[in-house]
Amino acid sequence: MAFVGMLNGTGTDRSAAFTLEQAIIPGLVQDASRTWALAWYNVVLDMAGSLGALAAALPLLLQHWLALPLLASYRTVFLGCAFLGVVGAILYPFASAAVEVSKSATETTLHNVSPATKKLVTRLAGLFSLDAFGGGFLTDALVAYWFFRRFGVAEESLGLLFFAVHLLNAASHLGAAWLARRIGLVNTMVFTHLPSSLFLIAAAFAPSLKVAVVLFLCREAFVEMDVPTRQSYVAAVVQPNERTFASGITNLARNVFWAVGSSVAGFLMQNVALSAPLVIGGGAKISYDLLLYRAFRTVKPPEEQ
């Protein structure tokens, strides 16, 4: 039941809905506005995520204010989460027909996608797999557990920390769109992602909670800047009627290797070292950045040509 309950039906980059949304949004705007549109889309997601992070303190508040037993307080929060998921599902059918892709786009399958697109998407999927594998080491839950075990941080403090994290993520999306217009999508993806990984590795060796929090927040100010730029790049380098295919394949690869990374991270935390996932995850992401820059720095989207 816990596994099924964690299947993501929301509009984040771990979901089926995201694949469709990533294909839809670029078709609603001009090429020059594509990255900005996706940046605002991610701002909304992260602002909502910041409120969700604050909800981590709800069980304690329910126990204190309403004198609910421990189990009942957590059950109430889980039911509230399920209710919000149902509300989100109900809202989708009310979306305008304008979001639908063209008839020709809906008929695009693996058999009629151009060979050039298949090759390009395969290369991107391989690189994104490495990035997602590293990201699987660094889920919010694992990082929160690391702070708890390493420094004894309480639940309510973790909620505030990840509230700040998601606010930084949201602001960084807009910064990424601004920067991409000036230095390009691939450059923005690589040159913001690299320092974020270095901050993360440094946090693993932080001597105190204050230093660890500062380094972690510095990391979070940069780490999501590759999200709207990556989404925009995938949509830009294929034909409009191939966007759903490209989004589906690249996100499938990301999801599979993200799950693998999470499993390996848990094993390493328990059997090797508590901070091992931060170092290995950061290293995997640095490798991804360097390989991406080498392979795609000359493959320009239409607005950069």
Coordinates of C-alpha atoms in Angstrom, one line a residue:
M1 CA 0.0 0.0 0.0
A2 CA 2.8 2.4 0.8
F3 CA 4.5 1.7 -2.5
V4 CA 1.2 2.3 -4.5
G5 CA 0.5 5.4 -2.5
M6 CA 3.8 6.9 -3.5
L7 CA 3.2 6.5 -7.2
N8 CA 3.3 10.1 -8.4
G9 CA 0.3 11.4 -10.2
T10 CA 1.1 15.1 -9.8
G11 CA 2.8 17.5 -12.1
T12 CA 6.3 17.0 -11.1
D13 CA 9.3 15.5 -12.9
R14 CA 8.6 12.1 -11.4
S15 CA 5.2 11.7 -13.0
A16 CA 3.3 10.7 -16.1
A17 CA 1.5 14.1 -16.0
F18 CA 4.8 15.9 -16.3
T19 CA 5.6 14.2 -19.6
L20 CA 2.4 15.6 -21.2
E21 CA 2.8 19.0 -19.6
Q22 CA 6.3 19.3 -20.8
A23 CA 5.1 18.6 -24.4
I24 CA 2.1 20.9 -24.1
I25 CA 3.5 24.1 -22.7
P26 CA 6.2 24.8 -25.5
G27 CA 3.4 24.5 -28.1
L28 CA 1.5 27.4 -26.5
V29 CA 4.2 30.0 -26.8
Q30 CA 6.8 31.3 -29.3
D31 CA 10.3 29.8 -29.2
A32 CA 11.7 32.9 -27.5
S33 CA 9.2 32.6 -24.7
R34 CA 9.5 28.8 -24.2
T35 CA 12.0 28.8 -21.4
W36 CA 10.2 31.6 -19.5
A37 CA 6.9 29.7 -19.8
L38 CA 8.5 26.6 -18.4
A39 CA 10.2 28.6 -15.7
W40 CA 6.9 30.0 -14.4
Y41 CA 5.4 26.5 -14.6
N42 CA 8.2 25.2 -12.3
V43 CA 7.8 28.3 -10.0
V44 CA 4.2 27.3 -9.3
L45 CA 5.3 23.7 -8.6
D46 CA 8.0 24.7 -6.2
M47 CA 5.9 27.3 -4.4
A48 CA 3.3 24.5 -3.8
G49 CA 6.2 22.2 -2.7
S50 CA 7.3 24.8 -0.2
L51 CA 3.9 24.7 1.4
G52 CA 4.0 21.0 1.4
A53 CA 7.3 21.1 3.2
L54 CA 5.8 23.2 5.9
A55 CA 3.1 20.6 6.3
A56 CA 5.8 18.3 7.7
A57 CA 5.1 20.0 11.0
L58 CA 1.4 19.4 10.9
P59 CA 1.4 16.1 12.9
L60 CA 3.1 17.7 15.8
L61 CA 0.7 20.7 15.7
L62 CA -2.3 18.4 15.6
Q63 CA -0.9 16.5 18.6
H64 CA -0.4 19.7 20.5
W65 CA -3.5 21.7 19.5
L66 CA -6.1 18.9 19.2
A67 CA -4.5 16.3 21.5
L68 CA -4.6 13.7 18.7
P69 CA -2.7 10.5 19.2
L70 CA 0.6 10.1 17.2
L71 CA -0.9 7.6 14.7
A72 CA -4.1 9.7 14.2
S73 CA -2.1 12.9 13.5
Y74 CA -0.1 11.2 10.8
R75 CA -3.2 9.5 9.3
T76 CA -4.9 12.9 9.1
V77 CA -2.0 14.4 7.2
F78 CA -1.9 11.4 4.8
L79 CA -5.7 11.7 4.1
G80 CA -5.2 15.5 3.5
C81 CA -2.5 14.7 0.9
A82 CA -4.8 12.1 -0.8
F83 CA -7.6 14.7 -0.9
L84 CA -5.4 17.2 -2.6
G85 CA -4.4 14.6 -5.2
V86 CA -8.0 13.9 -6.0
V87 CA -8.7 17.6 -6.4
G88 CA -5.8 17.8 -8.8
A89 CA -7.1 14.9 -10.9
I90 CA -10.6 16.5 -11.0
L91 CA -9.2 19.8 -12.4
Y92 CA -7.4 18.2 -15.4
P93 CA -10.6 17.6 -17.5
F94 CA -11.4 21.3 -17.2
A95 CA -8.3 22.4 -19.1
S96 CA -9.0 24.3 -22.3
A97 CA -9.0 22.4 -25.6
A98 CA -6.2 24.7 -26.7
V99 CA -3.7 22.6 -24.7
E100 CA -4.3 19.6 -26.9
V101 CA -1.5 18.9 -29.4
S102 CA -2.3 18.7 -33.1
K103 CA -3.8 15.6 -34.7
S104 CA -0.5 14.8 -36.4
A105 CA 1.4 15.1 -33.1
T106 CA -0.9 12.6 -31.4
E107 CA -0.2 10.1 -34.1
T108 CA 3.6 10.2 -33.6
T109 CA 4.9 6.8 -32.6
L110 CA 8.3 5.2 -32.4
H111 CA 7.9 3.9 -35.9
N112 CA 7.4 7.4 -37.6
V113 CA 9.8 9.5 -35.4
S114 CA 12.7 10.6 -37.6
P115 CA 16.0 8.7 -37.2
A116 CA 17.8 11.9 -36.3
T117 CA 15.4 12.5 -33.4
K118 CA 15.7 8.9 -32.2
K119 CA 19.5 9.2 -32.1
L120 CA 19.4 12.6 -30.3
V121 CA 16.7 11.5 -27.8
T122 CA 18.7 8.3 -27.0
R123 CA 21.8 10.4 -26.3
L124 CA 19.9 12.8 -24.1
A125 CA 18.1 9.9 -22.3
G126 CA 21.5 8.3 -21.5
L127 CA 22.9 11.5 -20.0
F128 CA 19.7 12.3 -18.1
S129 CA 19.8 8.8 -16.7
L130 CA 23.2 9.6 -15.1
D131 CA 21.8 12.9 -13.7
A132 CA 18.7 11.2 -12.3
F133 CA 20.8 8.4 -10.8
G134 CA 22.8 11.1 -8.9
G135 CA 19.5 12.8 -8.0
G136 CA 18.2 9.6 -6.6
F137 CA 20.9 9.8 -3.9
L138 CA 19.6 13.2 -2.9
T139 CA 15.9 13.0 -2.4
D140 CA 14.3 15.3 0.1
A141 CA 13.6 12.3 2.4
L142 CA 17.2 11.1 2.3
V143 CA 18.6 14.5 2.9
A144 CA 16.2 15.2 5.7
Y145 CA 17.2 11.9 7.2
W146 CA 20.9 12.9 6.9
F147 CA 20.2 16.1 8.8
F148 CA 18.3 14.2 11.4
R149 CA 21.0 11.6 12.0
R150 CA 24.0 13.8 11.6
F151 CA 22.8 16.8 13.6
G152 CA 19.7 15.7 15.3
V153 CA 17.5 18.3 13.5
A154 CA 13.8 18.1 14.7
E155 CA 10.9 17.6 12.3
E156 CA 9.5 21.1 12.6
S157 CA 13.0 22.5 11.8
L158 CA 13.3 20.3 8.8
G159 CA 10.0 21.5 7.6
L160 CA 11.2 25.1 7.8
L161 CA 14.5 24.2 6.1
F162 CA 12.8 22.6 3.1
F163 CA 10.3 25.4 2.9
A164 CA 13.3 27.7 2.4
V165 CA 14.7 25.2 -0.1
H166 CA 11.6 25.2 -2.3
L167 CA 11.5 29.0 -2.2
L168 CA 15.0 29.2 -3.4
N169 CA 14.2 26.6 -6.1
A170 CA 11.3 28.7 -7.3
A171 CA 13.3 31.9 -7.5
S172 CA 16.1 30.0 -9.3
H173 CA 13.8 29.0 -12.2
L174 CA 13.3 32.6 -13.1
G175 CA 17.0 33.3 -12.8
A176 CA 17.6 30.3 -15.2
A177 CA 15.3 31.8 -17.8
W178 CA 17.0 35.1 -17.6
L179 CA 20.5 33.6 -17.8
A180 CA 19.6 31.2 -20.7
R181 CA 18.5 34.1 -22.9
R182 CA 22.1 35.5 -22.5
I183 CA 24.4 32.5 -22.5
G184 CA 22.2 29.7 -24.0
L185 CA 20.4 26.7 -22.6
V186 CA 23.2 24.2 -22.4
N187 CA 25.6 26.7 -20.9
T188 CA 23.0 27.6 -18.2
M189 CA 22.3 23.9 -17.5
V190 CA 26.0 23.1 -17.0
F191 CA 27.5 26.3 -15.4
T192 CA 24.8 26.4 -12.7
H193 CA 24.6 22.7 -12.0
L194 CA 28.4 22.3 -11.4
P195 CA 28.7 24.7 -8.5
S196 CA 25.5 23.2 -6.9
S197 CA 27.2 19.8 -6.8
L198 CA 30.3 21.2 -5.3
F199 CA 28.3 22.8 -2.6
L200 CA 26.6 19.5 -1.9
I201 CA 29.9 17.6 -1.6
A202 CA 31.2 20.2 0.7
A203 CA 28.1 20.0 2.9
A204 CA 28.9 16.3 3.5
F205 CA 32.0 17.3 5.3
A206 CA 30.5 20.3 7.2
P207 CA 31.7 20.5 10.8
S208 CA 28.5 22.0 12.2
L209 CA 24.8 22.3 11.5
K210 CA 25.1 26.0 10.6
V211 CA 27.8 25.3 8.0
A212 CA 25.8 22.4 6.5
V213 CA 22.6 24.4 6.2
V214 CA 24.4 27.3 4.5
L215 CA 26.1 25.0 2.0
F216 CA 22.9 23.1 1.4
L217 CA 21.0 26.3 0.8
C218 CA 23.7 27.5 -1.6
R219 CA 23.3 24.3 -3.4
E220 CA 19.6 24.6 -3.7
A221 CA 19.9 28.2 -5.0
F222 CA 21.5 26.7 -8.1
V223 CA 20.5 23.1 -8.4
E224 CA 17.1 23.6 -10.0
M225 CA 18.3 26.1 -12.6
D226 CA 18.8 23.3 -15.1
V227 CA 15.1 22.2 -14.8
P228 CA 13.3 24.7 -17.0
T229 CA 16.3 24.9 -19.3
R230 CA 16.4 21.1 -19.7
Q231 CA 12.7 21.0 -20.4
S232 CA 13.0 23.8 -22.9
Y233 CA 16.0 22.2 -24.6
V234 CA 14.3 18.8 -25.1
A235 CA 11.3 20.5 -26.6
A236 CA 13.5 22.8 -28.8
V237 CA 15.7 20.2 -30.5
V238 CA 12.9 18.0 -31.8
Q239 CA 10.0 18.7 -34.1
P240 CA 6.7 19.9 -32.4
N241 CA 5.0 16.6 -33.3
E242 CA 7.8 14.7 -31.6
R243 CA 7.8 16.5 -28.3
T244 CA 5.6 14.0 -26.5
F245 CA 7.8 11.1 -27.7
A246 CA 11.0 13.0 -26.6
S247 CA 9.5 14.0 -23.2
G248 CA 8.2 10.4 -22.6
I249 CA 11.5 8.7 -23.4
T250 CA 13.7 11.1 -21.5
N251 CA 11.5 11.2 -18.4
L252 CA 11.1 7.4 -18.4
A253 CA 14.9 7.1 -18.3
R254 CA 15.1 9.7 -15.6
N255 CA 12.4 7.9 -13.5
V256 CA 14.0 4.5 -13.7
F257 CA 17.5 5.6 -12.8
W258 CA 16.2 7.9 -10.1
A259 CA 14.6 4.9 -8.4
V260 CA 17.8 2.9 -8.7
G261 CA 19.8 5.7 -7.2
S262 CA 17.4 6.0 -4.3
S263 CA 17.7 2.3 -3.5
V264 CA 21.5 2.4 -3.7
A265 CA 21.7 5.5 -1.5
G266 CA 19.7 3.8 1.2
F267 CA 22.1 0.8 1.2
L268 CA 25.2 3.1 1.3
M269 CA 23.8 5.2 4.1
Q270 CA 23.2 2.0 6.2
N271 CA 26.3 0.0 5.3
V272 CA 29.0 2.4 4.2
A273 CA 28.7 5.9 5.5
L274 CA 25.9 8.3 6.4
S275 CA 27.3 11.0 4.1
A276 CA 28.2 8.7 1.2
P277 CA 25.1 9.5 -0.9
L278 CA 25.9 13.3 -0.9
V279 CA 29.4 12.7 -2.2
I280 CA 28.5 10.0 -4.7
G281 CA 25.4 11.8 -5.9
G282 CA 27.3 15.0 -6.3
G283 CA 30.0 13.3 -8.2
A284 CA 27.5 11.6 -10.6
K285 CA 26.0 15.0 -11.3
I286 CA 29.3 16.6 -12.0
S287 CA 30.1 13.8 -14.5
Y288 CA 26.7 14.4 -16.2
D289 CA 27.4 18.1 -16.5
L290 CA 30.8 17.6 -18.2
L291 CA 29.5 14.9 -20.6
L292 CA 26.4 17.0 -21.5
Y293 CA 28.6 20.0 -22.3
R294 CA 30.9 17.9 -24.4
A295 CA 28.1 16.3 -26.4
F296 CA 25.6 19.1 -26.9
R297 CA 27.4 22.4 -26.6
T298 CA 27.1 22.8 -30.4
V299 CA 23.5 21.6 -30.8
K300 CA 21.6 24.8 -30.6
P301 CA 17.8 25.4 -30.2
P302 CA 16.1 27.6 -32.9
E303 CA 16.3 30.8 -30.8
E304 CA 20.1 30.5 -30.5
Q305 CA 20.9 29.9 -34.1

